[in-house]
Tab-separated table of C-alpha atoms in Angstrom:
chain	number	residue	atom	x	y	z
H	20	UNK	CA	100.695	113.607	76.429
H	21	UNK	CA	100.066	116.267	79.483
H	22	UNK	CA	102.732	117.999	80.650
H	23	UNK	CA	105.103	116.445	83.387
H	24	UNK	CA	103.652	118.853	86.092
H	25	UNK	CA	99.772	118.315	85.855
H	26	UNK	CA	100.112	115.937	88.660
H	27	UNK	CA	100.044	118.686	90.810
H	28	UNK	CA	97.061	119.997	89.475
H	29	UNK	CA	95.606	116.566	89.055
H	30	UNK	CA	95.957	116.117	93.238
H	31	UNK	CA	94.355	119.337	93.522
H	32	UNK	CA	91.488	118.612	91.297
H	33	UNK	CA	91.332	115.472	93.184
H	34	UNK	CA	91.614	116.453	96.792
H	35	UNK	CA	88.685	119.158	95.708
H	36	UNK	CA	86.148	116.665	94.707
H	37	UNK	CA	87.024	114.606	97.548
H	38	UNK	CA	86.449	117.186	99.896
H	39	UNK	CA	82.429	118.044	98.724
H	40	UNK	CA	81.844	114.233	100.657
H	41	UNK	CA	82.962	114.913	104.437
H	42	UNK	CA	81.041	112.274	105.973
H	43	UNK	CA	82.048	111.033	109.297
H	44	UNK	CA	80.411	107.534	108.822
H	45	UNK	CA	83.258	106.660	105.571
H	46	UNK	CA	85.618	104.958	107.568
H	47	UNK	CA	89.207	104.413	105.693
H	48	UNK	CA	89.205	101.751	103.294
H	49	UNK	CA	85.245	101.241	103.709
H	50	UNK	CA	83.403	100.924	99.950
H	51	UNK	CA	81.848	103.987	100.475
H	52	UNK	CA	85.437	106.257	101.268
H	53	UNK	CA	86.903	103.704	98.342
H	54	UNK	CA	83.845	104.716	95.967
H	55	UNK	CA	84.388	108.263	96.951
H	56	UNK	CA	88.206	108.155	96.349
H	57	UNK	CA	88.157	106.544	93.124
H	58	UNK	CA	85.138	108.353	91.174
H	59	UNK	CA	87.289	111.404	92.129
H	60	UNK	CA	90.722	110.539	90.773
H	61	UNK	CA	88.707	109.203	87.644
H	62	UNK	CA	87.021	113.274	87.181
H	63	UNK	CA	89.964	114.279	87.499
H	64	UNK	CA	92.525	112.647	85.180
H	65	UNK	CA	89.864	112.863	82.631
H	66	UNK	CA	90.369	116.579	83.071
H	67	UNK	CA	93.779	116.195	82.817
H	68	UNK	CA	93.788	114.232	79.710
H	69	UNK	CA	91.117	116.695	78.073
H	70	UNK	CA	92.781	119.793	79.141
H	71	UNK	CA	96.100	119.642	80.019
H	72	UNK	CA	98.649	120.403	77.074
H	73	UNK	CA	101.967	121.928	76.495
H	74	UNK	CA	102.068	125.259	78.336
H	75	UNK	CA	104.464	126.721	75.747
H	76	UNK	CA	101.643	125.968	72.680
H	77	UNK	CA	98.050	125.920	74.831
H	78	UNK	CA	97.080	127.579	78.062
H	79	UNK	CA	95.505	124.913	79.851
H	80	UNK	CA	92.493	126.013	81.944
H	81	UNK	CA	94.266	125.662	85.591
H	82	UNK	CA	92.249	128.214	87.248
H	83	UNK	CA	88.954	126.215	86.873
């Protein structure tokens, strides 16, 4: 189970590889901003699920 605050880091993560795809042409809600939005939440709660842990028992990797 990750621990209760990775949601914050999973946003982050999120937002991050969101932001590599600014195009102008993805209008909200369109399949491409939809494709864009949802292959990025799925990177990164894989991370989360891989990496995040307990901080009192693992350092999780928050940096990268």
């Amino acid at each position: 189970m990750p621990a209760p605050s990775s949601g914050g880091v999973v946003l982050l993560e999120y937002a991050e590889h969101a932001r590599g795809f600014p195009d102008a042409r993805q209008k909200q809600g369109s399949a491409p901003s939809l494709h864009v939005m949802i292959e990025a939440m799925k990177r990164a709660y894989a991370d989360r699920g891989a990496l995040s842990r307990d901080p009192a028992f693992v350092k999780a990797p928050i940096e990268t």
